[in-house]
PDB file of C-alpha atoms in Angstrom:
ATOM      1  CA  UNK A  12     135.942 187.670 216.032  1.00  0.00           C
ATOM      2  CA  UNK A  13     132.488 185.700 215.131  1.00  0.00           C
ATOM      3  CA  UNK A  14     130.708 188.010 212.797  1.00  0.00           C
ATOM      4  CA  UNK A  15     128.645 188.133 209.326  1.00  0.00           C
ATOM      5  CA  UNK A  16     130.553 189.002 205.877  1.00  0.00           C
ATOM      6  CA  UNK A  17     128.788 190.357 202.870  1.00  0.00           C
ATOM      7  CA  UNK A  18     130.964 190.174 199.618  1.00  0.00           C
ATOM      8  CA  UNK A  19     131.704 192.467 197.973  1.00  0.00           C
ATOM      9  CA  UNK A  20     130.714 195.274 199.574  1.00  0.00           C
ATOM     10  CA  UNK A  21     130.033 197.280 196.017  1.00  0.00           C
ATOM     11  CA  UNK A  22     128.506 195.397 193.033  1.00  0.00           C
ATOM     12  CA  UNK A  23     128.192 197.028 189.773  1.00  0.00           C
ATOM     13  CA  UNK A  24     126.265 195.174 187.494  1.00  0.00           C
ATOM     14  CA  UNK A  25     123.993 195.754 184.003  1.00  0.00           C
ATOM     15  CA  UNK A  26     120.850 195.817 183.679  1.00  0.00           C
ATOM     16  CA  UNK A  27     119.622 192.349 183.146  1.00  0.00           C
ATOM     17  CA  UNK A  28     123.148 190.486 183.778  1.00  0.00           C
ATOM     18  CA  UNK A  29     122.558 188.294 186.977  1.00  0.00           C
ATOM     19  CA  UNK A  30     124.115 189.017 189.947  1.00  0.00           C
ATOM     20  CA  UNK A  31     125.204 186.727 193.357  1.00  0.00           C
ATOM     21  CA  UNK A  32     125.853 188.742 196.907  1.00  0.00           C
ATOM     22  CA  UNK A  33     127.104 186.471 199.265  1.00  0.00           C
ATOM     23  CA  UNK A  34     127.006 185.876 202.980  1.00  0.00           C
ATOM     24  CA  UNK A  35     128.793 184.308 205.390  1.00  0.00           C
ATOM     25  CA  UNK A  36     128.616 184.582 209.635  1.00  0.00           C
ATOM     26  CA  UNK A  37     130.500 182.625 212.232  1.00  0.00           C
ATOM     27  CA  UNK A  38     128.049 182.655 214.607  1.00  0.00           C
ATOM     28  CA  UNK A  39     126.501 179.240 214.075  1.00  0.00           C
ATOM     29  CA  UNK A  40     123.276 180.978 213.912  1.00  0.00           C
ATOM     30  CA  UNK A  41     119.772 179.345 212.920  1.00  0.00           C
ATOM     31  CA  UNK A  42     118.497 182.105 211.314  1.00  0.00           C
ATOM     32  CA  UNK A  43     119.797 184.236 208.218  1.00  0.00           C
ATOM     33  CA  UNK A  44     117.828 187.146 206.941  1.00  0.00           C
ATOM     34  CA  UNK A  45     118.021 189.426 203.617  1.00  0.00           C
ATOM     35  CA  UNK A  46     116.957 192.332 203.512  1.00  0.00           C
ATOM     36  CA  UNK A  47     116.745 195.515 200.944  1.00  0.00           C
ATOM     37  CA  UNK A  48     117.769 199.188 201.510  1.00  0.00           C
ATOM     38  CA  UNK A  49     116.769 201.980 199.376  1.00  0.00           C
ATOM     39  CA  UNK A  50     118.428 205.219 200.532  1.00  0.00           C
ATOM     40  CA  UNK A  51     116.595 207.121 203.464  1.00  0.00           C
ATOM     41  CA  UNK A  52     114.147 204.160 204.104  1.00  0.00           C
ATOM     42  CA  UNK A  53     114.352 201.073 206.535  1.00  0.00           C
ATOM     43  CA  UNK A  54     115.332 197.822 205.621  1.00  0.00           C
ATOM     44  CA  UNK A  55     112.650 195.692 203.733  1.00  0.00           C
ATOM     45  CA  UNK A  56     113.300 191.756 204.818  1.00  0.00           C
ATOM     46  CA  UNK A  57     113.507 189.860 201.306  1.00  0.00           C
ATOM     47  CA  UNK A  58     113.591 186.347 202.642  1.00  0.00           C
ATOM     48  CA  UNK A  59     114.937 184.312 205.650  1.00  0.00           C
ATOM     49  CA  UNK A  60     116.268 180.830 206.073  1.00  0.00           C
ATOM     50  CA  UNK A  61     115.820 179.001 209.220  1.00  0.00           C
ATOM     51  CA  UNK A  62     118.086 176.379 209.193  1.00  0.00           C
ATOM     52  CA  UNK A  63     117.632 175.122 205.623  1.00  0.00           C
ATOM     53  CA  UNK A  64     113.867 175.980 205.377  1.00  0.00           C
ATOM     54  CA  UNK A  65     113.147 178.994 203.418  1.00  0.00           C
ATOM     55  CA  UNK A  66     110.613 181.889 204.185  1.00  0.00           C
ATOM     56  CA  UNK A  67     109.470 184.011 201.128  1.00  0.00           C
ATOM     57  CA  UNK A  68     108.309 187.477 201.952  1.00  0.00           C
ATOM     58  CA  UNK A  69     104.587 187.319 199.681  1.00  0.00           C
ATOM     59  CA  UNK A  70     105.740 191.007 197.957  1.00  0.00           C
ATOM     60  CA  UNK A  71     109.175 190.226 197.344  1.00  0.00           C
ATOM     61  CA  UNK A  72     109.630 190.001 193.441  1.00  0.00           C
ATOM     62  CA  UNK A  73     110.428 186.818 191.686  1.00  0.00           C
ATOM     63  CA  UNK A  74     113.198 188.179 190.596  1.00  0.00           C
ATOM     64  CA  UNK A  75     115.010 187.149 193.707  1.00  0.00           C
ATOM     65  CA  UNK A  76     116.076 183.807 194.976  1.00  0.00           C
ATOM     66  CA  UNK A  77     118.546 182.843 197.616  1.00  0.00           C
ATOM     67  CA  UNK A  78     120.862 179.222 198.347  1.00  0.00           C
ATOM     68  CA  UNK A  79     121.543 179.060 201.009  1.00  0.00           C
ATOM     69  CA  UNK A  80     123.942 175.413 200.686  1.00  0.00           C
ATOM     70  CA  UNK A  81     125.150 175.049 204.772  1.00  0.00           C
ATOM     71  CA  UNK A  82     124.851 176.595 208.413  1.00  0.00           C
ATOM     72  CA  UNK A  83     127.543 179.122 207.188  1.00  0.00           C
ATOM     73  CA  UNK A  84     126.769 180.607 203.991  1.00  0.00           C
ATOM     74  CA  UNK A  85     123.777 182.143 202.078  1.00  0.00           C
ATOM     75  CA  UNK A  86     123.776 184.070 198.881  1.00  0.00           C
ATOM     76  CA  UNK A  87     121.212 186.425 196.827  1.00  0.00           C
ATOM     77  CA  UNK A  88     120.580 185.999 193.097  1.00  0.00           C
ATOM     78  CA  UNK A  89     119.285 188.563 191.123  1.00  0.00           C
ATOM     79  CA  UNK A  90     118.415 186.921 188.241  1.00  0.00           C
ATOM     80  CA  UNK A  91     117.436 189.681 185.990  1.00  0.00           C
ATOM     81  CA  UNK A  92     118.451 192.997 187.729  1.00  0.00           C
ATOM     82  CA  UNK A  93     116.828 196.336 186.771  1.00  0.00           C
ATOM     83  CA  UNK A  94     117.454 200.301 187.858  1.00  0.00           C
ATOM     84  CA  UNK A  95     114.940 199.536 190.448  1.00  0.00           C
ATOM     85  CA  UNK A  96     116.832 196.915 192.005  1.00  0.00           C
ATOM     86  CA  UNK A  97     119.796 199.512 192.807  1.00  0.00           C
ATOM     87  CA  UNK A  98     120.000 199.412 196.763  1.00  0.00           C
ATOM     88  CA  UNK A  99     121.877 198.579 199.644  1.00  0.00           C
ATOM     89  CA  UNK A 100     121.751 194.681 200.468  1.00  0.00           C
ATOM     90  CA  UNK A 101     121.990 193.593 203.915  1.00  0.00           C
ATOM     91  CA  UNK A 102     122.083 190.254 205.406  1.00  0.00           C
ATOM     92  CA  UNK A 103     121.887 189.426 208.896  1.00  0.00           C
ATOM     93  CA  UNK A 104     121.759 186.345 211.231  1.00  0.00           C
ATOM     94  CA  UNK A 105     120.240 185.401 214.818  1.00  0.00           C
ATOM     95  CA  UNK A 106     119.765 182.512 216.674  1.00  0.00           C
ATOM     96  CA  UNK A 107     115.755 182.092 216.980  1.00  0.00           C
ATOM     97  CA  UNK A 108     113.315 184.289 214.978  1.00  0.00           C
ATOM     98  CA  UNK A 109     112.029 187.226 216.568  1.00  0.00           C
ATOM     99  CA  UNK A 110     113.179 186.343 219.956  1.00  0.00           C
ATOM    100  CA  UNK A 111     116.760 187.897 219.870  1.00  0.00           C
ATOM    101  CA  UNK A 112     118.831 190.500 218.463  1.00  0.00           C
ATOM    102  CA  UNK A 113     119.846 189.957 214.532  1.00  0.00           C
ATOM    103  CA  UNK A 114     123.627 190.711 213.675  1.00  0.00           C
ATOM    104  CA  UNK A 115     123.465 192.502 210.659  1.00  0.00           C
ATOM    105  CA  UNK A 116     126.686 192.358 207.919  1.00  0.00           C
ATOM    106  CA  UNK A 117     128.149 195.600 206.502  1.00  0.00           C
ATOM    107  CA  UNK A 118     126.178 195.524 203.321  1.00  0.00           C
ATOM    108  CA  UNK A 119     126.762 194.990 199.592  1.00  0.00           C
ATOM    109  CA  UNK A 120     126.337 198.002 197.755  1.00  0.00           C
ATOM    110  CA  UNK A 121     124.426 197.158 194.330  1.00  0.00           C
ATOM    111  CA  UNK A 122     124.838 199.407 191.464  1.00  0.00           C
ATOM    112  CA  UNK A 123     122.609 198.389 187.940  1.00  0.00           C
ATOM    113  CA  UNK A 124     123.737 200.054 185.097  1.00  0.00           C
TER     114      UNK A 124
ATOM    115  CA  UNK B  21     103.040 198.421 205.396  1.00  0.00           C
ATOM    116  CA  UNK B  22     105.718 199.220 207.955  1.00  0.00           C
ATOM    117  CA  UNK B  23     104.954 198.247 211.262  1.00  0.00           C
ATOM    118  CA  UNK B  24     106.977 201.268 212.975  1.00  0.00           C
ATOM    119  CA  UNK B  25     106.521 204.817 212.226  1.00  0.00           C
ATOM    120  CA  UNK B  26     109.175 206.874 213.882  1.00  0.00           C
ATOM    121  CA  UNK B  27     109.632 210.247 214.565  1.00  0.00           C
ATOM    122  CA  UNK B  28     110.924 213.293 213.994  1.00  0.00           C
ATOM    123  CA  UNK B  29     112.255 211.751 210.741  1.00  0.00           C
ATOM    124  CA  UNK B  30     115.625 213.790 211.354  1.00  0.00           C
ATOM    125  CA  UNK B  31     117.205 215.377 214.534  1.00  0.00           C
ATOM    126  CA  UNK B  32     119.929 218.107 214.833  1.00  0.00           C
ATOM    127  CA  UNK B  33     121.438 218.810 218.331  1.00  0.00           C
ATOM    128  CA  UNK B  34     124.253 219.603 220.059  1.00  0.00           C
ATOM    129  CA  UNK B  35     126.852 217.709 221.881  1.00  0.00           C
ATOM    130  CA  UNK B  36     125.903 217.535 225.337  1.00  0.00           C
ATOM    131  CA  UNK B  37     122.561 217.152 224.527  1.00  0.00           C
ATOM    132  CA  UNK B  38     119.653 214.683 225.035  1.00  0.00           C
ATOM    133  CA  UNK B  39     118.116 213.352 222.288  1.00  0.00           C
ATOM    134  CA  UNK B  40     114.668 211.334 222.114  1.00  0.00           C
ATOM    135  CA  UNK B  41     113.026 209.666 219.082  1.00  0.00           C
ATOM    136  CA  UNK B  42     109.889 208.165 218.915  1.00  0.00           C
ATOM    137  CA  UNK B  43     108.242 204.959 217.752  1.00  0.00           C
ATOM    138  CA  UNK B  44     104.864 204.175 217.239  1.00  0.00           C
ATOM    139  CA  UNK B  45     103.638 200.701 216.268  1.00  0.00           C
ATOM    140  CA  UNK B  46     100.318 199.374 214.668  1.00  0.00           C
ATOM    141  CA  UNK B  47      99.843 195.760 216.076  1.00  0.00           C
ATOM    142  CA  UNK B  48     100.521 193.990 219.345  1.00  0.00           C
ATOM    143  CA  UNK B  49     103.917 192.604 220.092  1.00  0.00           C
ATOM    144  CA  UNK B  50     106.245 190.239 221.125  1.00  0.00           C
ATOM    145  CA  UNK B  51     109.380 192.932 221.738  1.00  0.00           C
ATOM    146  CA  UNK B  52     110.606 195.873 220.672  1.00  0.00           C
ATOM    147  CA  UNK B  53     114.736 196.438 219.755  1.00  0.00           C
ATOM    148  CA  UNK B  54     115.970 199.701 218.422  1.00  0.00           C
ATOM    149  CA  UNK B  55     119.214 199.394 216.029  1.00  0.00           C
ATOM    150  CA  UNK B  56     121.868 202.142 215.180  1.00  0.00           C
ATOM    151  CA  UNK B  57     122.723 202.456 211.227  1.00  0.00           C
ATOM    152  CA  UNK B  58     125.917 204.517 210.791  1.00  0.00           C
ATOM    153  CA  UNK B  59     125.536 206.145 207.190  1.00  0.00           C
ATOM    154  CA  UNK B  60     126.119 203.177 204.624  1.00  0.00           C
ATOM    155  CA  UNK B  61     127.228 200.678 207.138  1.00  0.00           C
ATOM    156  CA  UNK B  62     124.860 197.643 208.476  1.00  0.00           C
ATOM    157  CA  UNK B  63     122.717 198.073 211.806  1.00  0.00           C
ATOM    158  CA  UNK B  64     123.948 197.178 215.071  1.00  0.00           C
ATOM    159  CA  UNK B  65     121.702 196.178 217.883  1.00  0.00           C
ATOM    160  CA  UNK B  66     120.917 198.355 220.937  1.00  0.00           C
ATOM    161  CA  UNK B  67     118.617 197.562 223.057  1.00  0.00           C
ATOM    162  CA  UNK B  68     115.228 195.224 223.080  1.00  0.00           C
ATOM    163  CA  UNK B  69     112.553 195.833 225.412  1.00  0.00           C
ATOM    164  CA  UNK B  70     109.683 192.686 225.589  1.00  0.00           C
ATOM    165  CA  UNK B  71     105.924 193.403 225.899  1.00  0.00           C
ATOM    166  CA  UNK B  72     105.691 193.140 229.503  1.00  0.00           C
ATOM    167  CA  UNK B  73     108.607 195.158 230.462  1.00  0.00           C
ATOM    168  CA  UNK B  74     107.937 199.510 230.793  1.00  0.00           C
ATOM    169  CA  UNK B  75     111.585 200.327 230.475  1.00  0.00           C
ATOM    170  CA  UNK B  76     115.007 199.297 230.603  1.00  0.00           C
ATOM    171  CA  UNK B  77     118.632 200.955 230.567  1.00  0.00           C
ATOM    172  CA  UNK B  78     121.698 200.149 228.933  1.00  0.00           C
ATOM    173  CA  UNK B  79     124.864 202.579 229.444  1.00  0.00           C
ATOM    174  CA  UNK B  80     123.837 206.139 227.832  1.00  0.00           C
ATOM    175  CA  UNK B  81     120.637 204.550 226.248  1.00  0.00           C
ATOM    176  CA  UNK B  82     117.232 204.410 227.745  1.00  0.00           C
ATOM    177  CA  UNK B  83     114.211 203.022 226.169  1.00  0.00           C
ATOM    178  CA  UNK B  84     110.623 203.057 227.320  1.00  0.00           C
ATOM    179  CA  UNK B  85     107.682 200.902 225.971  1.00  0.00           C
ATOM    180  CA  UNK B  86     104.012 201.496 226.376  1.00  0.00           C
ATOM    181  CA  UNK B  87     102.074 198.873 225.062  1.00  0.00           C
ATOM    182  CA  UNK B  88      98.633 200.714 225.631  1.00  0.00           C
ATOM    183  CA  UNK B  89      99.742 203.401 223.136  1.00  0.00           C
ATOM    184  CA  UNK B  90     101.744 201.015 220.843  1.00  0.00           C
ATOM    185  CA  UNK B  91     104.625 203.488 221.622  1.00  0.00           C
ATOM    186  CA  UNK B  92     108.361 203.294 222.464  1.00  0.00           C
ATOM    187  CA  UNK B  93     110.710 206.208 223.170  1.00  0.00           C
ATOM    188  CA  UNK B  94     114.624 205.653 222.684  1.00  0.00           C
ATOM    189  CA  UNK B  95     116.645 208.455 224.713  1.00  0.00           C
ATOM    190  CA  UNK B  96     120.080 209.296 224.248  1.00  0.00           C
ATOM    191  CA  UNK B  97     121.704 210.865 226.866  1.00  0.00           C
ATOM    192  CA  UNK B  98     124.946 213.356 226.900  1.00  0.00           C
ATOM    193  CA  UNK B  99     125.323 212.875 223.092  1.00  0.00           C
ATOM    194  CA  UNK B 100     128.121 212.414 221.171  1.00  0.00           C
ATOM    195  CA  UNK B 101     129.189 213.362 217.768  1.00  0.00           C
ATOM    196  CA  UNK B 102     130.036 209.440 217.630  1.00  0.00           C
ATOM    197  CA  UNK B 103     125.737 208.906 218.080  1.00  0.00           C
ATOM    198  CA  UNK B 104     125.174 210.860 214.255  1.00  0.00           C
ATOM    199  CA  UNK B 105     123.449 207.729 212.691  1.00  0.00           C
ATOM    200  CA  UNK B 106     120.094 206.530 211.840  1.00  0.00           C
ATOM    201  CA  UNK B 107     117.760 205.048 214.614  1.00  0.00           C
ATOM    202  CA  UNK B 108     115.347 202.476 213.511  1.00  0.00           C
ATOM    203  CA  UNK B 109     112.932 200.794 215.870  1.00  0.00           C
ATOM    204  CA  UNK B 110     112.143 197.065 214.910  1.00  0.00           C
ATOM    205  CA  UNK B 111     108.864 194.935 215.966  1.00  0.00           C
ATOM    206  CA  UNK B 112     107.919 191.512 216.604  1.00  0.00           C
ATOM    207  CA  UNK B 113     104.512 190.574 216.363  1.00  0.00           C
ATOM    208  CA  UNK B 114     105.265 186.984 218.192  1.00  0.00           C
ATOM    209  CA  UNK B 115     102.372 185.375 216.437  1.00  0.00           C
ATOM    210  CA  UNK B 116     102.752 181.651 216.170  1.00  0.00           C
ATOM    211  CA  UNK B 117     104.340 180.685 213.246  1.00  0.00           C
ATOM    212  CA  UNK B 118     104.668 184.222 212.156  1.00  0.00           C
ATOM    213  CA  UNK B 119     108.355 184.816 212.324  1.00  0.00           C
ATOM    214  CA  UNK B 120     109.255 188.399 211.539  1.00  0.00           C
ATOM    215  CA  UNK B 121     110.879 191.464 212.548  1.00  0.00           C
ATOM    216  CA  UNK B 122     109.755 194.661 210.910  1.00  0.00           C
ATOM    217  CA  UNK B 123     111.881 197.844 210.813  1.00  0.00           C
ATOM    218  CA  UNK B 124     110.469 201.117 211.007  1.00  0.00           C
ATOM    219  CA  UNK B 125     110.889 204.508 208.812  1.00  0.00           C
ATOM    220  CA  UNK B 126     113.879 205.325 211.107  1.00  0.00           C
ATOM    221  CA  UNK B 127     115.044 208.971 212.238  1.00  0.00           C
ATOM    222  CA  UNK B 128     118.087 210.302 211.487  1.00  0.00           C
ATOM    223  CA  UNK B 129     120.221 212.185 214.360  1.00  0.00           C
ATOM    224  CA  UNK B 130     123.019 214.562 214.190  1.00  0.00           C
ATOM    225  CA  UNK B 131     124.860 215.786 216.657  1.00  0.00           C
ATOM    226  CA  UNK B 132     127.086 218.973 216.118  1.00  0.00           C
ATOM    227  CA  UNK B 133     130.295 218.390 218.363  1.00  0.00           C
TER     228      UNK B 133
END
């Protein structure tokens, strides 16, 4: 079945060791989204690729950068995490920005120690 | 900011039941989609409504927009314990190169089989 994959699904990492989540869909999608999840709250879009050009939300923290190397993959670096960077990470694709429905992955579960 | 303020922030009801949650919105919009988050799982679309459409249906699920009020309604009908999730409402401005879809506060609904 076409879908989007987020490995792993639980991270555990120390404070300040970098960290990669990855994505992959097979949906052939344009767009690929990231997105942050602190418990109880909505999703907070990090940055999104369309096709290979790459849209920086202005508040997200430098501290995050994405690669996103082909159609089919994308992945989140953390360079530096901290406590505050403990959250669910979500990634999600869709064909044209805004216009339709975004598939969303199950999630990577990040733990900073 | 968030875009979407929903409410009640949590629901309780019993199976059988209707349930309605609310979504109010601050700008004008492209479309409107409401997404299901099953605790600690991504969100999986449900509907979208566009700007010049007042309502629309989709199995148990109907949603209503009204653009004058910057409102939506989502209504569940004959819940389910299966519906306990998290509801978030999701807007899209549709400005011209402004390519974003921003998720609001969410409620959370249980239903008591």
């Amino acid at each position: 079945d076409a879908m989007v994959i987020q490995n792993p699904r639980y991270q555990v990492t120390q404070f300040g060791k970098p960290v990669t989540l990855s994505c992959s869909q097979t949906l052939n999608h344009n767009v690929m989204y990231w997105y942050q999840q602190k418990s109880s709250q909505a999703p907070k879009l990090l940055f999104h690729y369309y096709d290979k050009d790459f849209n920086n939300e202005a508040d997200t923290p430098d501290n995050f950068q994405s690669r996103r190397p082909n159609t089919s993959f994308c992945f989140l670096d953390i360079r530096s995490p901290g406590l505050g960077d403990a959250a669910m990470y979500l990634c999600a694709t869709s064909r044209v920005v805004g216009d339709y429905e975004q598939y969303f992955g199950p999630g990577t579960r990040l733990t900073v120690t | 900011s968030q875009q979407g303020e929903e409410d009640p922030q949590a629901l309780s009801i019993q199976e059988g039941e209707n349930a309605t949650m609310n979504c109010s919105y601050k700008t004008s919009i492209n479309n409107l989609q409401w997404y299901r988050q099953n605790s600690g799982r991504g969100l999986v679309h449900l509907i979208l409504i566009r700007s010049n459409e007042r309502e629309k249906h989709s199995g148990r699920l109907r949603v209503t927009l009204d653009t004058s009020k910057k409102s939506s309604s989502l209504l569940i009908t004959a819940s389910r314990a299966a519906d306990t999730a998290s509801y978030f409402c999701a807007t899209d401005p549709g400005h011209r190169g402004y390519q974003k879809v921003t998720f609001g506060t969410g409620t959370k609904l249980q239903v008591i089989p």
